[in-house]
C-alpha positions as MATLAB code, in Angstrom:
seq = 'MPHTARKTHVVLTSHPGQIRKPGVSIDWAHKDPMKRGPVVASTTNLDHRNAIGSHSGSYTVYRALATAAGALNAEHRPDLTNTSPVEPIGPYNGWFESIPGKNGPDYAKIVSIDPFGAVIADAFKSYLEQGYDIRPTIAVTKAHIKMPELTDAINKGRLKVDGELVLASHDIVVTKAAIEPVWYLPGVAARFGVSEGDLRKALFQHTGGMFPELVTRPDLKVFLPPIGSTTVYFFGDPRGLSNPNKEVTIRVHDECNGSDVFGSDICTCRPYLVHGIEEAVKTAQKGGSGAIVYYRKEGRALGEVTKFLVYNARKRQQGGDSAATYFLRTECVAGVQDMRFQQLMPDVLHWLGVTKIDNFISMSDMKHDAIVGSGIKIINRVEIPAELIPEDAHVEMEAKKAAGYFTPGKVLEEDKLKKVKGRGLDE';
ca = [
      -0.059   -0.031    0.178;
       1.697    3.421   -0.963;
       2.490    5.807    1.374;
       0.325    8.532    2.023;
       1.677   11.825    3.135;
      -0.898   13.486    6.079;
      -1.358   16.910    6.168;
      -0.882   18.163    9.744;
      -1.899   21.552   10.674;
       0.214   23.178   13.451;
      -1.278   25.734   15.553;
       1.643   28.552   16.587;
      -0.176   29.222   19.535;
      -0.011   28.320   23.742;
      -3.578   28.408   23.874;
      -4.724   26.160   21.301;
      -8.516   26.677   20.264;
      -7.984   30.502   21.654;
      -7.168   31.868   18.366;
      -9.379   35.271   17.940;
     -11.643   34.502   20.465;
     -12.348   38.266   21.792;
     -11.658   38.686   25.421;
     -12.687   42.021   27.044;
     -11.543   44.382   24.643;
      -8.842   47.478   25.898;
      -8.928   50.874   24.754;
      -5.951   51.888   26.332;
      -6.178   55.239   27.038;
      -9.527   55.786   27.848;
     -10.471   57.704   31.048;
     -13.434   55.680   32.276;
     -11.804   52.497   33.076;
     -14.624   50.491   32.512;
     -14.266   51.592   28.748;
     -10.465   51.262   29.044;
     -11.367   47.778   30.341;
      -9.290   45.658   32.636;
      -5.854   44.026   31.781;
      -6.344   39.928   32.375;
      -3.475   37.987   32.171;
      -4.316   35.190   34.688;
      -4.651   31.913   33.425;
      -7.410   30.312   35.977;
     -10.050   31.624   32.976;
      -8.199   31.163   29.229;
     -11.647   32.547   27.600;
     -11.019   35.921   29.862;
      -7.383   36.414   29.031;
      -6.900   39.936   26.986;
      -3.366   39.981   27.402;
       0.046   38.063   26.556;
       2.407   37.031   29.215;
       1.259   36.540   32.851;
       1.892   38.425   36.255;
       4.999   38.821   38.257;
       7.214   39.929   35.582;
      10.450   38.013   36.081;
       9.255   35.843   38.629;
       6.495   34.355   36.368;
       8.928   31.404   35.785;
       9.330   30.591   39.867;
       5.494   30.621   40.062;
       5.194   28.215   37.253;
       8.195   26.272   39.067;
       5.863   26.131   41.946;
       2.724   25.044   40.328;
       5.121   22.186   38.595;
       6.471   21.114   41.949;
       2.974   20.920   43.434;
       3.399   23.631   45.739;
       1.042   25.939   44.067;
      -2.443   25.125   43.176;
      -2.816   26.624   39.610;
      -6.452   27.731   40.199;
      -5.612   29.818   43.035;
      -7.020   32.924   42.964;
      -5.854   35.887   45.464;
      -7.659   37.157   48.477;
      -7.379   41.104   48.246;
      -8.840   41.857   51.406;
      -7.044   44.986   53.120;
      -4.306   44.994   50.341;
      -5.542   48.194   48.719;
      -3.060   51.094   48.556;
      -2.193   52.792   51.523;
      -1.844   56.658   49.708;
      -4.196   57.351   46.747;
      -2.340   57.808   43.201;
      -3.960   59.617   41.033;
      -5.700   59.847   38.336;
      -3.580   62.508   36.690;
      -3.638   63.731   33.219;
      -0.883   62.165   32.275;
      -2.664   58.829   32.517;
      -4.931   59.850   29.144;
      -2.514   62.314   27.259;
      -0.416   61.631   24.321;
       2.616   62.825   22.981;
       2.790   63.829   19.266;
       4.674   61.310   17.181;
       7.687   62.451   15.248;
       7.302   60.028   12.734;
       3.934   58.663   12.829;
       0.650   58.783   14.923;
       0.171   60.113   18.534;
       1.128   57.647   21.347;
       0.369   57.768   24.848;
       2.333   58.958   27.657;
       1.973   55.573   29.556;
       2.322   52.722   27.302;
       4.846   50.251   29.689;
       2.681   50.106   32.919;
      -1.083   50.030   33.716;
      -2.179   53.147   35.417;
      -4.838   51.561   36.934;
      -2.835   48.715   38.312;
      -3.141   49.365   41.832;
      -7.133   50.100   42.021;
      -8.419   47.277   40.411;
     -11.076   46.306   43.045;
     -12.366   49.669   42.490;
     -11.965   50.377   38.897;
     -13.273   46.855   37.742;
     -15.721   45.894   40.169;
     -18.383   44.892   38.126;
     -15.854   42.315   36.130;
     -14.426   41.162   39.573;
     -17.993   40.486   40.630;
     -18.602   38.317   37.325;
     -15.718   36.053   38.036;
     -13.080   37.671   36.127;
      -9.573   37.025   37.845;
      -8.078   40.672   37.750;
      -4.931   41.111   39.495;
      -2.846   44.087   40.502;
       0.210   45.196   38.865;
       0.740   48.065   41.307;
       1.237   47.834   44.945;
       1.259   50.942   47.662;
       2.338   50.317   50.879;
       4.513   52.398   53.800;
       7.827   51.480   55.333;
      10.802   52.492   57.210;
      14.503   52.575   55.533;
      17.629   53.073   57.420;
      21.358   53.648   55.664;
      24.493   54.181   57.100;
      25.267   57.233   55.169;
      21.587   58.894   55.814;
      22.619   58.223   59.414;
      26.078   59.953   59.010;
      24.374   62.746   57.388;
      22.072   63.075   60.322;
      24.831   62.832   62.513;
      26.629   65.997   60.530;
      23.645   68.027   60.694;
      22.606   67.784   57.072;
      19.537   65.868   57.798;
      17.493   67.066   60.658;
      15.460   64.744   62.996;
      11.788   65.779   62.794;
       9.962   63.212   64.255;
       7.362   62.788   61.262;
       9.957   62.061   58.226;
      13.265   61.716   59.920;
      12.922   59.499   62.992;
      15.365   59.533   66.586;
      16.242   56.347   65.525;
      17.682   57.229   62.392;
      14.852   55.831   60.156;
      13.054   57.433   57.529;
       9.773   57.247   56.857;
       8.767   56.429   52.731;
       5.995   55.438   51.054;
       6.777   52.933   48.303;
       5.221   51.489   45.097;
       5.922   48.359   43.128;
       4.936   48.442   39.691;
       4.921   45.366   37.156;
       5.587   46.168   33.547;
       2.732   46.054   31.378;
       3.084   47.207   27.776;
       0.706   48.491   25.175;
       2.239   47.205   22.139;
       1.184   49.691   19.749;
       2.025   52.468   21.863;
       5.608   50.535   22.832;
       6.410   50.157   18.740;
       5.317   54.053   18.554;
       7.680   55.181   21.387;
      10.950   53.809   19.493;
       9.821   54.379   16.244;
       9.321   50.666   15.001;
       6.082   48.959   13.240;
       4.291   46.720   15.713;
       4.950   43.829   13.551;
       8.528   44.216   13.718;
       8.541   44.765   17.659;
       6.246   41.675   18.044;
       8.758   39.665   15.927;
      11.783   40.503   17.837;
      10.166   39.526   21.058;
       9.399   36.336   20.334;
      12.168   35.363   18.486;
      14.654   36.660   20.907;
      12.896   34.910   23.824;
      13.147   31.978   22.469;
       9.312   31.663   21.153;
       8.410   32.056   24.743;
       5.285   33.642   23.544;
       4.103   32.440   20.719;
       0.777   34.948   20.839;
       2.955   37.610   19.991;
       2.952   36.447   16.201;
      -0.332   34.550   16.526;
      -2.836   36.957   18.229;
      -2.585   40.568   16.827;
      -5.667   41.234   18.503;
      -4.255   41.149   21.805;
      -2.316   44.438   22.406;
      -1.265   44.280   25.735;
       1.960   42.059   26.998;
       3.504   41.583   30.601;
       6.784   41.184   29.696;
       8.956   38.785   32.007;
      11.612   41.600   33.431;
      11.944   43.387   36.092;
       9.587   45.687   37.963;
      10.158   49.205   38.952;
      10.203   50.546   43.082;
       9.724   54.038   43.826;
      10.251   55.548   47.081;
       8.268   58.413   48.377;
       9.408   61.314   50.856;
       6.718   63.244   52.103;
       3.091   63.562   50.068;
       3.143   61.403   47.128;
       0.623   64.050   46.170;
       3.088   66.968   46.160;
       4.590   65.245   42.930;
       1.762   66.637   40.982;
       1.712   69.510   42.608;
       3.263   72.822   40.328;
       3.583   75.058   43.073;
       5.696   72.570   45.684;
       9.072   71.712   45.056;
       9.881   68.369   43.454;
      13.344   66.536   43.540;
      13.402   63.136   41.805;
      16.309   60.922   41.102;
      15.607   57.922   38.206;
      17.978   55.232   39.269;
      19.028   52.036   37.216;
      19.706   49.028   39.641;
      23.620   48.226   40.409;
      23.424   45.191   42.754;
      27.036   45.088   43.246;
      27.096   49.060   44.324;
      23.477   49.616   45.556;
      23.496   46.376   47.889;
      27.436   45.451   48.344;
      29.145   48.856   48.233;
      31.014   48.123   45.085;
      33.482   51.008   44.543;
      34.057   50.517   41.049;
      30.983   52.783   40.063;
      29.037   56.022   41.629;
      25.842   53.752   41.682;
      25.376   53.718   45.472;
      26.968   57.308   46.301;
      24.542   58.991   43.854;
      21.522   57.185   44.985;
      22.284   57.634   48.648;
      22.618   61.555   47.119;
      19.452   61.300   45.729;
      17.843   60.153   48.889;
      19.466   62.770   50.996;
      18.102   65.368   48.497;
      14.567   64.339   48.505;
      14.737   64.261   52.408;
      15.415   67.680   52.407;
      13.145   68.976   49.565;
      10.400   66.933   51.692;
      11.212   68.681   55.054;
      10.773   71.932   53.528;
       7.191   71.138   52.722;
       7.920   69.646   48.779;
       8.176   66.259   47.846;
      10.516   63.605   46.671;
      11.110   60.563   45.260;
      13.469   57.816   44.202;
      12.566   55.590   41.045;
      14.310   52.704   40.892;
      14.504   50.338   38.009;
      15.392   46.718   37.431;
      17.837   47.295   34.758;
      21.064   45.635   36.110;
      24.233   46.522   33.992;
      22.658   48.996   31.792;
      19.657   46.220   31.002;
      22.864   43.666   29.606;
      22.654   41.660   32.686;
      25.135   41.007   35.555;
      27.361   38.277   33.903;
      27.780   40.453   30.756;
      28.625   43.097   33.522;
      31.347   41.398   35.056;
      33.149   40.484   31.910;
      33.525   43.784   31.107;
      35.062   44.567   34.321;
      37.580   41.679   33.594;
      37.991   43.102   29.930;
      38.591   46.528   31.270;
      40.911   45.639   34.246;
      43.192   43.578   31.947;
      43.549   45.281   28.741;
      46.931   46.453   27.777;
      47.653   49.708   29.464;
      44.976   49.440   32.037;
      41.804   50.427   32.799;
      41.265   54.017   30.875;
      38.272   56.249   30.209;
      39.006   56.073   26.164;
      38.107   52.362   26.175;
      35.607   52.323   28.818;
      32.434   52.161   26.672;
      34.312   50.282   23.980;
      34.970   47.050   26.198;
      31.333   47.079   27.057;
      30.651   46.821   23.022;
      32.806   44.379   22.408;
      31.466   42.023   24.920;
      27.682   42.929   24.762;
      27.513   44.137   20.929;
      25.918   47.083   22.383;
      26.930   49.975   24.897;
      23.576   50.306   26.593;
      20.308   48.488   26.279;
      18.182   50.848   28.918;
      17.377   53.332   26.054;
      15.213   55.233   28.486;
      11.952   55.833   26.154;
       9.949   53.918   27.953;
      11.313   55.326   31.655;
       9.112   58.683   31.972;
       6.141   56.232   32.169;
       6.309   55.872   35.822;
       6.383   60.003   36.180;
       3.514   60.665   34.310;
       1.768   57.700   36.330;
       2.547   60.284   39.624;
       1.198   63.341   37.974;
       4.778   64.841   37.745;
       4.399   68.158   35.424;
       7.800   69.450   36.708;
      11.218   68.345   38.239;
      12.731   71.426   40.189;
      15.948   69.363   41.427;
      16.456   66.382   38.765;
      19.480   64.424   40.525;
      21.031   62.974   37.462;
      23.860   63.652   35.019;
      22.386   61.592   32.299;
      21.533   63.182   29.070;
      19.710   60.230   27.938;
      17.397   60.492   30.913;
      17.330   63.941   31.017;
      16.004   64.367   27.326;
      13.553   61.284   27.740;
      12.052   62.864   30.312;
      11.649   66.476   28.906;
      10.671   64.947   25.413;
       7.583   63.456   27.437;
       6.417   67.022   28.546;
       8.162   67.179   31.896;
       9.890   70.277   32.366;
      13.430   69.878   34.472;
      14.478   72.732   36.213;
      17.882   71.670   37.817;
      20.315   68.891   37.309;
      22.474   68.020   39.985;
      25.821   66.387   39.667;
      27.154   63.842   41.949;
      29.390   66.057   44.780;
      33.253   65.186   43.761;
      33.752   63.823   46.909;
      31.049   60.722   47.147;
      32.982   59.657   43.955;
      34.962   56.463   44.704;
      38.655   56.454   43.528;
      38.065   53.158   41.566;
      35.438   54.933   39.795;
      36.960   57.788   38.154;
      37.773   56.113   35.160;
      34.019   55.840   34.488;
      32.939   59.436   35.360;
      35.801   60.624   33.246;
      34.817   58.782   30.339;
      31.437   59.624   30.842;
      31.919   63.293   30.789;
      34.209   63.593   28.291;
      31.861   61.808   25.788;
      29.073   64.517   26.541;
      27.564   62.724   29.339;
      26.493   66.152   31.362;
      27.334   68.735   28.787;
      25.807   68.202   25.884;
      27.867   68.922   22.885;
      31.150   69.491   24.875;
      33.945   66.454   23.218;
      37.129   65.920   25.033;
      40.177   64.097   24.128;
      38.203   63.564   20.604;
      40.458   61.390   19.005;
      40.245   58.900   21.464;
      36.445   59.056   22.443;
      34.822   59.821   19.288;
      33.428   56.487   19.201;
      31.392   56.853   22.244;
      29.948   60.431   22.116;
      26.239   60.395   22.342;
      25.943   56.615   22.956;
      25.318   54.695   26.174;
      25.868   57.507   28.561;
      24.061   56.632   31.568;
      24.766   56.022   35.040;
];
C-alpha cells in the first residue's frame, strides 16, 4: 500500500482553540476604566484573557516552577482583602494624554505600565463580580528605611530629626510603590519608532519563542513581559509630586546590585543613589516632595554576567583601565553599549502626575532628554558631589563626561573618544 502523506496543521499558540476568540476589549488611554477595560493576564480562565504573558514579571518562571512542583495550586486566586494602596495615586491627566509622534501617529504618555494597576478592586468591581480574575500590577505601602550614609548625614547635621519624616532612631519614613511592567504594544512600538509587527517579531524570536501569541494573536495588544519591576520611594506627600506649586526632587536610578547593595567601589551608583535620597528628604522637610524611581536594569540592562565580564576586560587590557576604552569594552562583549534606552522610563513619572522636576538628581543626558521629550520640565540638574566619587570610579566618570554625558555638545579628547560620543552615556 503506497505511503500517503498526511497534512498536519500546527497551531502556533500556547492556548490552542483560543485563536481570535475575543476577551474584554481594551481602549488603552480611555479615562473611564470600565470603557478602558481591565488587563486580564491570569490563567485561571483562558476565555477571559486579553493579554499576552502573565503576572509577576521576572518571577513568572518561579510561579511556574512552584506549580510544577505541586506547591502552588494553578487555580489559586489571591484574596485581596486589605491590600489596597495606603496612599491614593491619581488619576492624573498624564494617564490619558498623548505625545505627538515624530514620524507617525500620536502615542499615549503611558505605554509600559497600567495606570489602573493599583485600583482594580474599585475600577473593575463589576468585572470581578462576574468572576474575572483581575490582579493588581501595582501595590503601594509604607515602610521605614535606614542606611549608614543617611545616619552619617543626620549626625553631621545635613538632615534634621523632625519626628515625622526623620525619626530619632534615624529611620526615615517612606511610602513606596512596586510596579510590574504592562506594555501596550502599539504604544511601545510608536515610542521606539518601529512597526508593531517588527516589535512583536523581535520579542517572539529573542525570547526563544516563549510567547507565540506575539505573532499569532494580533488582536491582543497588551503584553506583560518577564522583566524586572520598578520601585518608587516617596519622601513626603506623594501627591505633592503632581503639585506645580511644590518643590519636587527626583532621582531616576537604574539598578546596580554590586554598588547599591554590596558597596562595590568601581562605580558611582550607590553614592549617587544615597545622595538622591538625602536631597529628596531635604526637599520633603521643606514642604515639597521627593522620590526615587528604581528600575531593575542591572548592568545597563545587559545583565550582571555581562557586566562582570566587562569589568575583567577593562582591568586586563593592555595599558590598564582607561576612560578612552570604557564604553568600547562594553560594546566588544555585549555588542551594544547600553540597552536601557530610557524611552519608556518617563511613564512612571506620568503615573505620579509629575509635570516639572525642580531638582533632577542625575547627570544623564539620556534620562534628561527622555523626560523633557515626554513633556515634563526639568529646572535644575544636580551633579554628584566630587567627594562622593570612589577612587576606582573616576575612570567611569571621566569617560562619561568626556563623551558629553553631562555637557551636551562638549567633546574632550575627540580622537580617543569619538566612538562613544552620544552613545551609552548613562549611570
